[in-house]
mmCIF file of C-alpha atoms in Angstrom:
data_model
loop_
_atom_site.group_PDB
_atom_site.id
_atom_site.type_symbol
_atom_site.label_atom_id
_atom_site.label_comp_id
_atom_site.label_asym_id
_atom_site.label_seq_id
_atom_site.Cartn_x
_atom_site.Cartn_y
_atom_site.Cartn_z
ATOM 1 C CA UNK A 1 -183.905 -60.290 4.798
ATOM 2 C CA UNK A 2 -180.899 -61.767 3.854
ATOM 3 C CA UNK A 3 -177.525 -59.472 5.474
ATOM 4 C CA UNK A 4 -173.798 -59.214 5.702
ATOM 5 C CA UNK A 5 -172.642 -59.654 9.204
ATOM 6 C CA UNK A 6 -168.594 -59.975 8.616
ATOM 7 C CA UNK A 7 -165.539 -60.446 6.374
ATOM 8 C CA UNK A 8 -162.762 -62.195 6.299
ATOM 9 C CA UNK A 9 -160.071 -60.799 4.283
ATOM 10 C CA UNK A 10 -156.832 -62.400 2.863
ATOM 11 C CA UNK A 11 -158.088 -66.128 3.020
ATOM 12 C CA UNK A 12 -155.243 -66.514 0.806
ATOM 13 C CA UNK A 13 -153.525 -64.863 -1.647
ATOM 14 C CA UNK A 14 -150.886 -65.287 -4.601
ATOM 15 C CA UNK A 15 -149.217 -62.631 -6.570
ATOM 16 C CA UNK A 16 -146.258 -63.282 -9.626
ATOM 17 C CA UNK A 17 -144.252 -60.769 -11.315
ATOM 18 C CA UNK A 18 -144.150 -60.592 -15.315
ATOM 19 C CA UNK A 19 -140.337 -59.604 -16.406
ATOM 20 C CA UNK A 20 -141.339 -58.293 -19.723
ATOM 21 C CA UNK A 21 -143.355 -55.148 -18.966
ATOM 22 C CA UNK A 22 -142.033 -55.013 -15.324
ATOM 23 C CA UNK A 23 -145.887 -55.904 -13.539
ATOM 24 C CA UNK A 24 -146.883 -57.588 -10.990
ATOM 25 C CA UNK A 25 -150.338 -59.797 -10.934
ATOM 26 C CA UNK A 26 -151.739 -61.037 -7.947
ATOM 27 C CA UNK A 27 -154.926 -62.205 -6.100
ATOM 28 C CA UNK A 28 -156.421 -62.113 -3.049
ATOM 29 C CA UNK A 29 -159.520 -63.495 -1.153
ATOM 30 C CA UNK A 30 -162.460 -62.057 1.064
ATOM 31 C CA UNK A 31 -165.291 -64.077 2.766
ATOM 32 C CA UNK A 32 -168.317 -62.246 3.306
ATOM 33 C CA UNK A 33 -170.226 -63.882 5.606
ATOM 34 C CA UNK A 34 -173.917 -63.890 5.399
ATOM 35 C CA UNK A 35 -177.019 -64.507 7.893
ATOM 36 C CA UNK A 36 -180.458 -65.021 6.579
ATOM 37 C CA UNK A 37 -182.658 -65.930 9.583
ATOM 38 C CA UNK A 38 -185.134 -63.020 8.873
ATOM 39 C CA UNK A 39 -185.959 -64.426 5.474
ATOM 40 C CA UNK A 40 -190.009 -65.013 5.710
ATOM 41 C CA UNK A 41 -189.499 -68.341 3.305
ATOM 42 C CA UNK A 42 -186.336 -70.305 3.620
ATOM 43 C CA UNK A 43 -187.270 -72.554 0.532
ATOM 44 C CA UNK A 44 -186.152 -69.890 -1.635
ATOM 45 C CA UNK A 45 -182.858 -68.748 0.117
ATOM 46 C CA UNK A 46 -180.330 -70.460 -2.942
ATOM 47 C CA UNK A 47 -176.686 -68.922 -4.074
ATOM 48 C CA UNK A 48 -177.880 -67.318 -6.808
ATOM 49 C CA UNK A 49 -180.336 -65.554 -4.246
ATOM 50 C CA UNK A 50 -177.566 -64.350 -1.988
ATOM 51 C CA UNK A 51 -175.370 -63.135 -4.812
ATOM 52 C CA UNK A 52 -178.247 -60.914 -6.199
ATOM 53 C CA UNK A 53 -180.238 -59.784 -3.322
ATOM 54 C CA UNK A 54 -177.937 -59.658 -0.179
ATOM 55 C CA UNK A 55 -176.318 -55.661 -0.067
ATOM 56 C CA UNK A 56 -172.185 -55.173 0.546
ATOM 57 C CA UNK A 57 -171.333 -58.071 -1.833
ATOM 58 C CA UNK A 58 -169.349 -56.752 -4.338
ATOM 59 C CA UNK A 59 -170.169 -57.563 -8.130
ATOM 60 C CA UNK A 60 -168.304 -59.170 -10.248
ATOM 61 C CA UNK A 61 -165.973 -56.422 -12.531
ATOM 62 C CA UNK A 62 -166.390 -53.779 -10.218
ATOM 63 C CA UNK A 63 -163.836 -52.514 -7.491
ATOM 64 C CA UNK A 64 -163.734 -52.620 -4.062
ATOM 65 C CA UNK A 65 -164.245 -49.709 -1.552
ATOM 66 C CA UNK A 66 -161.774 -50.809 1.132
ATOM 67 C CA UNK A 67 -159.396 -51.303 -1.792
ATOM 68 C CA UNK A 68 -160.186 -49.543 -4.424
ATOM 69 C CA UNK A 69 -157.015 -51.265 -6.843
ATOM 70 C CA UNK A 70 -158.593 -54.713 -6.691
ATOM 71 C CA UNK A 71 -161.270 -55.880 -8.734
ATOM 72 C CA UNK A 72 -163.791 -59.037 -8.400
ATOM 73 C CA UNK A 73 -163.242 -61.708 -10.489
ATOM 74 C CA UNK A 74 -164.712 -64.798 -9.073
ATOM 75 C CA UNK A 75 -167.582 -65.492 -6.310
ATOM 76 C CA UNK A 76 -167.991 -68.766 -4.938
ATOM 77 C CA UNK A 77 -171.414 -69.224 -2.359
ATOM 78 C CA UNK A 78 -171.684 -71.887 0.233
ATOM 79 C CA UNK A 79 -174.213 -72.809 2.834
ATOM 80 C CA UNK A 80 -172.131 -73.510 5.756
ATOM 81 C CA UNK A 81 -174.871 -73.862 8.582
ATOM 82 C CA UNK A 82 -178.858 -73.295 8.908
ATOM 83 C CA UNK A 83 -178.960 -69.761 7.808
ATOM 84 C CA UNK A 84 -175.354 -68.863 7.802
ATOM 85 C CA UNK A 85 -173.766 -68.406 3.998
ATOM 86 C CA UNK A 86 -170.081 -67.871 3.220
ATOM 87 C CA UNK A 87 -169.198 -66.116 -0.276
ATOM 88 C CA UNK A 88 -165.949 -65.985 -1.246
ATOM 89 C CA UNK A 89 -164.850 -63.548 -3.413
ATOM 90 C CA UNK A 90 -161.438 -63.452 -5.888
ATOM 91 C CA UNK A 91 -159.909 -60.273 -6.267
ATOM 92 C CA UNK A 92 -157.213 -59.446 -8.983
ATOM 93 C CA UNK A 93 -154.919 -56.789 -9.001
ATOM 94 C CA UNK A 94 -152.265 -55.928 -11.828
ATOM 95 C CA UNK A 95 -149.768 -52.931 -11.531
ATOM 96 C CA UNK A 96 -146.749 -52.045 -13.003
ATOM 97 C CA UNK A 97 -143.847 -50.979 -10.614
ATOM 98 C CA UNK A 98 -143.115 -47.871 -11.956
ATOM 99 C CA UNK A 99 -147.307 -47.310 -10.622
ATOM 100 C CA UNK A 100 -146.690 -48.231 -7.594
ATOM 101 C CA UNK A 101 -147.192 -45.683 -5.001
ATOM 102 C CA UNK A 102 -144.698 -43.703 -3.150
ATOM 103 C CA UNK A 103 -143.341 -43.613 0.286
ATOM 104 C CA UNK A 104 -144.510 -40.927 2.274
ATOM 105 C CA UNK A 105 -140.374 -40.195 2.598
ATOM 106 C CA UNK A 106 -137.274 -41.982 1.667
ATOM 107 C CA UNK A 107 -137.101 -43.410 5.443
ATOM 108 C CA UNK A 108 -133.845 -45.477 4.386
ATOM 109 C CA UNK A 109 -131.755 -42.238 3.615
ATOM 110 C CA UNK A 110 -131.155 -40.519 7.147
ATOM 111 C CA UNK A 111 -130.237 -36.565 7.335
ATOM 112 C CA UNK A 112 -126.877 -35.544 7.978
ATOM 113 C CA UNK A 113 -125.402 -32.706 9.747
ATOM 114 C CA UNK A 114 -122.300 -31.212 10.173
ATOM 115 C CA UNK A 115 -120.927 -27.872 12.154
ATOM 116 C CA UNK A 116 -118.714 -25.391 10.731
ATOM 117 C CA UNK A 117 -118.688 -21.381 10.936
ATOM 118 C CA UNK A 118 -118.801 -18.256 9.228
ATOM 119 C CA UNK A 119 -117.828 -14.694 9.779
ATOM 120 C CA UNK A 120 -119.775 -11.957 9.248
ATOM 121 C CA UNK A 121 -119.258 -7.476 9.910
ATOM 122 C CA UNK A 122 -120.778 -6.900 13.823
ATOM 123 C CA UNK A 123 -120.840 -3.426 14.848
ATOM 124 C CA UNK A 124 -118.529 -2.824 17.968
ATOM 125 C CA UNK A 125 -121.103 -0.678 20.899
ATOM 126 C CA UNK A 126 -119.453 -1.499 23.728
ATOM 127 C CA UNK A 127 -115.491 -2.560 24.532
ATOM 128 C CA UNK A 128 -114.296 -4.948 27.044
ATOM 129 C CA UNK A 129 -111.758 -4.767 30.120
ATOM 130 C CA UNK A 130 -108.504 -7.216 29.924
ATOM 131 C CA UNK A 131 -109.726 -9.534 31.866
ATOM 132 C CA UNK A 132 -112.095 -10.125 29.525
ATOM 133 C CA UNK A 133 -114.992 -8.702 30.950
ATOM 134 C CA UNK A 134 -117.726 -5.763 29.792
ATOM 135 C CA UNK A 135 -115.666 -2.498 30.308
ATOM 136 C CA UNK A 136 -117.124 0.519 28.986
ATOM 137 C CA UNK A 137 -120.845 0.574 28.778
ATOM 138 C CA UNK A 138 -122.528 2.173 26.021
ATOM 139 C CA UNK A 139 -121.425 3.681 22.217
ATOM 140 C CA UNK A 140 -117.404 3.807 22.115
ATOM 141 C CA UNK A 141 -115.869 7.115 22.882
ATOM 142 C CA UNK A 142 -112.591 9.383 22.531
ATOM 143 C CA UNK A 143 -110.539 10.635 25.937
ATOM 144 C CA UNK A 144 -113.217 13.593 25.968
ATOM 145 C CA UNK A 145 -116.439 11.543 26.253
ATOM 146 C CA UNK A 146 -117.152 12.447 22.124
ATOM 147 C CA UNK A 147 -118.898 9.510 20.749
ATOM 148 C CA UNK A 148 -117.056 7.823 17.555
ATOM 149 C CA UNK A 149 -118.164 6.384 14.737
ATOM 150 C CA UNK A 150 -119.122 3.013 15.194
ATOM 151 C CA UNK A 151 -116.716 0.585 14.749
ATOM 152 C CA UNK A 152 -117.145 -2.692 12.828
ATOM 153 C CA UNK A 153 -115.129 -5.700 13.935
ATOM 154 C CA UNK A 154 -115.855 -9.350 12.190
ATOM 155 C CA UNK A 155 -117.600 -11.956 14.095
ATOM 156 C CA UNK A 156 -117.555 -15.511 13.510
ATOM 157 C CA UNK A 157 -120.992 -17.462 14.124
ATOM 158 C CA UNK A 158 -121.167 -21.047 14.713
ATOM 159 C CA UNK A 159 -122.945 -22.599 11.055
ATOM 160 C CA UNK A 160 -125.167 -25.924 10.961
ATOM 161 C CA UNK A 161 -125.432 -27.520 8.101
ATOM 162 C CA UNK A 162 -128.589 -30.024 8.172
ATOM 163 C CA UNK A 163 -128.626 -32.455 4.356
ATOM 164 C CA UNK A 164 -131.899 -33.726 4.744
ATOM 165 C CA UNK A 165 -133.607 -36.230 1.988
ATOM 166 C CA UNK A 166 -137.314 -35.133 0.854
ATOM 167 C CA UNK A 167 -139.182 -36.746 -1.979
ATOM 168 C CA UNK A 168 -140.880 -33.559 -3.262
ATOM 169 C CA UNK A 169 -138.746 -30.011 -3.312
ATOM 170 C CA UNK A 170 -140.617 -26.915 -3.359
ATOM 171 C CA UNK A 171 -138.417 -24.114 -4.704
ATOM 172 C CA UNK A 172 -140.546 -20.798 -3.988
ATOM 173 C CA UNK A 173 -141.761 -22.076 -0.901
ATOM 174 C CA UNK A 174 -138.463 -23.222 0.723
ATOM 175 C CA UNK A 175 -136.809 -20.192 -0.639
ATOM 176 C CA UNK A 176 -139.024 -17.774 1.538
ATOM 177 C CA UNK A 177 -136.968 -19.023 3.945
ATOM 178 C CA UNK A 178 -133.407 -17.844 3.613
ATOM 179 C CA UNK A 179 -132.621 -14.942 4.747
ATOM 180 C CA UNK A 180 -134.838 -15.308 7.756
ATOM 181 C CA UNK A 181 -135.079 -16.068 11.341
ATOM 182 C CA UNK A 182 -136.174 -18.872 13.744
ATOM 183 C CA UNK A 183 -139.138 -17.728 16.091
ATOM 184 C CA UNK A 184 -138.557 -19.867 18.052
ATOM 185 C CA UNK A 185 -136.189 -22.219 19.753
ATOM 186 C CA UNK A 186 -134.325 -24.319 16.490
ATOM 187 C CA UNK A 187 -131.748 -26.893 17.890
ATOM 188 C CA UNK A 188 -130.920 -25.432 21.742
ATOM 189 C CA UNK A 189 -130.884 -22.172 20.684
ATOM 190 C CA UNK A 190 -133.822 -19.372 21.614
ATOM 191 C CA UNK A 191 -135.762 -17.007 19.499
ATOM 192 C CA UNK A 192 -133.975 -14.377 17.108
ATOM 193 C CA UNK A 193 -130.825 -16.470 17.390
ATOM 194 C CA UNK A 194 -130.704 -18.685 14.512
ATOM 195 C CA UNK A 195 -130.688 -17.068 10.879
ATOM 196 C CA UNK A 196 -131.174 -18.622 7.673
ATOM 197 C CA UNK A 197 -128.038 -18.176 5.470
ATOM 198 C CA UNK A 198 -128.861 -20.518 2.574
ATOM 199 C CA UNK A 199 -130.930 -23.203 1.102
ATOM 200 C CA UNK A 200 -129.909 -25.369 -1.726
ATOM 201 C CA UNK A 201 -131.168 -29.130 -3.665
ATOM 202 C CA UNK A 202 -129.578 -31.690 -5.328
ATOM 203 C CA UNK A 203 -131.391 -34.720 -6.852
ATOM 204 C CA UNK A 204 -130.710 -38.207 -5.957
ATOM 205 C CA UNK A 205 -131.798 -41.671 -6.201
ATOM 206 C CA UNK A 206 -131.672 -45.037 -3.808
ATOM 207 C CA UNK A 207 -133.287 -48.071 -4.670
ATOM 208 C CA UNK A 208 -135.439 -46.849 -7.494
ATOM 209 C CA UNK A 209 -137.214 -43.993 -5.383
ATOM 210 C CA UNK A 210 -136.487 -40.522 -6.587
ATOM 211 C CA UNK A 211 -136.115 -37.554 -3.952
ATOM 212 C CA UNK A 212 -133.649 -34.596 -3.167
ATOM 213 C CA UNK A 213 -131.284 -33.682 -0.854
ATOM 214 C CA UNK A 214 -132.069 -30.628 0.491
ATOM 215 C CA UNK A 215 -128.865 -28.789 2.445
ATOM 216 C CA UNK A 216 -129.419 -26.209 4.939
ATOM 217 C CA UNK A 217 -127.135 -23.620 6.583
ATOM 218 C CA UNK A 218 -128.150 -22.076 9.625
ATOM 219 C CA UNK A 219 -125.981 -19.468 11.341
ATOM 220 C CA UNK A 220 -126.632 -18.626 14.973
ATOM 221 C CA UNK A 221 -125.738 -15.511 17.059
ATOM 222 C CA UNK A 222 -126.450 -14.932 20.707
ATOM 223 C CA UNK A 223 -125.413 -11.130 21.961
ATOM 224 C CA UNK A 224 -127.220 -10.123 25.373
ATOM 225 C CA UNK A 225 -127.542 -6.351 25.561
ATOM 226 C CA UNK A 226 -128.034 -4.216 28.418
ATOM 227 C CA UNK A 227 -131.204 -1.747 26.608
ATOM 228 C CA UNK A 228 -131.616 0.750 29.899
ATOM 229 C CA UNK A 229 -129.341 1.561 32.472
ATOM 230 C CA UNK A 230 -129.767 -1.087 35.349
ATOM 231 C CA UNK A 231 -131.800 -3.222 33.552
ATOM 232 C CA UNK A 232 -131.492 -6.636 32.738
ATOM 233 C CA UNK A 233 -129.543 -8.402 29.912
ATOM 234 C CA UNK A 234 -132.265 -8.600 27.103
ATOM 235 C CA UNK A 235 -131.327 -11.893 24.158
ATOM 236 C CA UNK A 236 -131.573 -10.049 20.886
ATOM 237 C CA UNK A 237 -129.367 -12.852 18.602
ATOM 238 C CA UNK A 238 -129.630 -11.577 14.616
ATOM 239 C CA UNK A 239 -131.751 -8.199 15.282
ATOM 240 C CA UNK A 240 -130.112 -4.692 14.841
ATOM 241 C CA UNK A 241 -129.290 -2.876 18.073
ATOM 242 C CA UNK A 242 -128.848 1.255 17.522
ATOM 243 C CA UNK A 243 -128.383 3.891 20.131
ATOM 244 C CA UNK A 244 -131.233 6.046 21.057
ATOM 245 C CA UNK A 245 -130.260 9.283 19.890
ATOM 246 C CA UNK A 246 -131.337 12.298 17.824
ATOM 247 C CA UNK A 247 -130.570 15.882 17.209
ATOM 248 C CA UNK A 248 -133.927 16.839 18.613
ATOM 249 C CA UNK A 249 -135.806 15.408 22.143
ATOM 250 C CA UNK A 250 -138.913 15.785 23.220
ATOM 251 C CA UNK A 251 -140.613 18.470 25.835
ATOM 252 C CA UNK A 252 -144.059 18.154 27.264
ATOM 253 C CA UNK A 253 -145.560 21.887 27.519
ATOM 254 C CA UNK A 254 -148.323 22.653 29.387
ATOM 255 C CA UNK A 255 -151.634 23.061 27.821
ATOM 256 C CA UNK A 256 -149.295 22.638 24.551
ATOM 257 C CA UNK A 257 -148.615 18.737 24.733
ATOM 258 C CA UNK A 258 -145.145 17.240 23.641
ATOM 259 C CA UNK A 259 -142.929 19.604 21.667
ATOM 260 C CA UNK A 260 -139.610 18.804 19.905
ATOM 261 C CA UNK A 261 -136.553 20.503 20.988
ATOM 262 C CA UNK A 262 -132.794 20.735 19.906
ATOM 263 C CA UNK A 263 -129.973 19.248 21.655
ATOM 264 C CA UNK A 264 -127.859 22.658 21.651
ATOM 265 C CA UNK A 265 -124.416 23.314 24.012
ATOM 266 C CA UNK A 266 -124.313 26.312 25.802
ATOM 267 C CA UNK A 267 -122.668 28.445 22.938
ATOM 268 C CA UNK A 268 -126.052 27.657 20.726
ATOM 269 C CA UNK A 269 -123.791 25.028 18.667
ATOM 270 C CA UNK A 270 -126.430 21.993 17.923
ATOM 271 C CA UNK A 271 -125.510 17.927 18.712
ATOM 272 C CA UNK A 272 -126.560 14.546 18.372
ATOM 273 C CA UNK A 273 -128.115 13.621 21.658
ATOM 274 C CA UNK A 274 -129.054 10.760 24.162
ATOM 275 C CA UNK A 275 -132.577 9.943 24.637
ATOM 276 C CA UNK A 276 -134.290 8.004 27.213
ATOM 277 C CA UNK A 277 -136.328 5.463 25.213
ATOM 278 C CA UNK A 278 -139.247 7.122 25.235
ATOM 279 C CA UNK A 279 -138.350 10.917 23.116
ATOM 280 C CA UNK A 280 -137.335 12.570 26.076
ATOM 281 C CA UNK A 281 -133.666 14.116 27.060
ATOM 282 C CA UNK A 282 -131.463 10.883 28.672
ATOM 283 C CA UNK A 283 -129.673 11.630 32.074
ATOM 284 C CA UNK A 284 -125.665 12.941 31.536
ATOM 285 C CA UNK A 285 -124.024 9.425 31.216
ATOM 286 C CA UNK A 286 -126.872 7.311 30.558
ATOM 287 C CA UNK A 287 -127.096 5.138 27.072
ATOM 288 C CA UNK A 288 -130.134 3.330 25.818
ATOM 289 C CA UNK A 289 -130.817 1.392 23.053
ATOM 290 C CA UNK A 290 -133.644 0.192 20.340
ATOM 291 C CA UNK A 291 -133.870 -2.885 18.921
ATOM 292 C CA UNK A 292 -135.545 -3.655 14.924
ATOM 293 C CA UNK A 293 -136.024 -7.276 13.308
ATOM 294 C CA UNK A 294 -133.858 -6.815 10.486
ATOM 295 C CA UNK A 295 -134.764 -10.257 9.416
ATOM 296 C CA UNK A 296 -138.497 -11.879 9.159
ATOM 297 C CA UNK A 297 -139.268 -14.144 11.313
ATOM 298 C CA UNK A 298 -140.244 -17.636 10.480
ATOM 299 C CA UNK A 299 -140.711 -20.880 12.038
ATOM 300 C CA UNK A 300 -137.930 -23.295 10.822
ATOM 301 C CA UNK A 301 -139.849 -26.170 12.341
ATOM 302 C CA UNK A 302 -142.680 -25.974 9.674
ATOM 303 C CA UNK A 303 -140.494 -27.216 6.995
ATOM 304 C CA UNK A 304 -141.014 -30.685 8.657
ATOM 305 C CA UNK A 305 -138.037 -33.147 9.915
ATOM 306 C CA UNK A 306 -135.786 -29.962 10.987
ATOM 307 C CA UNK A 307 -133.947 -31.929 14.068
ATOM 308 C CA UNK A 308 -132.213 -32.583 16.556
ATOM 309 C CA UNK A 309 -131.876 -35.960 15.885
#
């Protein structure tokens, strides 16, 4: 049995471009070699034999699986030693340039960036000393102790703007995206801290490939809050921090369970009180805080090619 033991690709090629329909015509060579030393009768071991009987060569007209645009043209077979055959094979390939595949990105257009910022409304829940440091702990208040309404003061957040060239643009799917925030670390900074302000396109072109230049405007926010007296400092970036308070608290009765309760003064009068993070009545003094995702999280990273660069 005649067999295929190796090829040889790109014995030579040539390849010339036709101005008038903007195409390019080339060929290019493959030697298949062939061994035939379990043939029972050598006598009949000719060209014609190898070109019909021996399996992997290609015929002629039909394409090729390792290259699927090239097609077999010509097949020349020579006996080069005892029971060793060579059979070249001429491939032909014709494709216009505006066929031709493309890039898996525009790799010749780099992404920009650029740092700016933004302001934005931050509610005020805790004031500072003049020395710059934390002062009062907890909600503001009046010379009594009464808590005030919470006061709004703008913020400005440091804004990255990322111009990044894709070939393909995918409007719903990048879209999701604004509005939303990293969970995880994006660019030095940690989860919940960078938000999503705004996506936008533009179309563009370099050296006849087609792609967009998508801009991105992330803002990011870092605010450490103290959520329990004593505790830590706790990273909660773009998420909503309120007070822990309520007109009512929780009471556990016995043989009852929990029970809700108003805050009430001594006259009867009832108030808005501090709870201790769990329903129950807070210590005179003591502040605590909850924390909500006002913004879904999502993981910048997946939109591919995100930086730093």
């Amino acid at each position: 049995m005649a067999y295929v033991v190796g090829i040889k690709f790109g014995q030579s090629a040539n390849d010339s471009w036709d101005p008038k329909d903007n195409s390019v015509k080339g060929t290019v060579s493959g030697v298949y070699i062939v061994r035939t030393d379990d043939e029972p009768d050598p006598c009949a071991i000719t060209p014609d034999y190898i070109l019909r009987n021996v399996s992997g060569i290609p015929r002629l007209g039909s394409p090729v699986a390792w290259a699927p645009s090239l097609y077999l043209v010509n097949r020349t077979t020579t006996e080069v030693t005892e029971n060793t055959w060579e059979v070249e094979c001429e491939f032909e390939y014709f494709r216009r340039e505006r066929d031709k595949p493309e890039p898996e990105e525009p790799w010749n257009v780099k992404p920009k960036w650029s740092w700016s910022s933004s302001t934005f409304d931050d509610v005020l829940f805790k004031s500072y000393d003049d020395a710059g440091g934390i002062g009062q702990e907890g909600p503001i208040v009046n010379s009594a102790g009464t808590k005030m309404p919470p006061v709004v003061r703008p913020e400005n957040a440091p804004v990255l703007t990322l111009v990044i060239p894709r070939l393909n643009f995918d409007y719903k799917k990048e879209m999701d995206y604004v509005n939303t925030v990293n969970s995880g670390d994006f660019w030095g900074w940690g989860k919940y801290q960078a938000l999503m302000q705004d996506i936008s396109a533009q179309q563009a072109e370099q050296e006849g490939v087609e792609f967009w230049n998508v801009t991105y405007k992330i803002a990011f926010k870092s605010l450490k809050v103290e959520l329990t007296p004593g505790g830590g400092l706790t990273e909660v970036g773009w998420r909503t921090v309120l007070l822990d308070e309520g007109p009512e608290y929780k009471v556990n009765v016995p043989l009852v369970g929990n029970v809700q309760q108003k805050f009430k003064t001594a006259e009867g009068d009832a108030y808005v009180g501090n709870l201790n993070g769990s329903g129950g009545k807070a210590a005179d003094g003591d502040f605590y805080w909850n924390v909500f995702n006002q913004y879904e999280l999502k993981d910048f990273g997946a939109l591919g090619n995100m930086g730093p660069y």
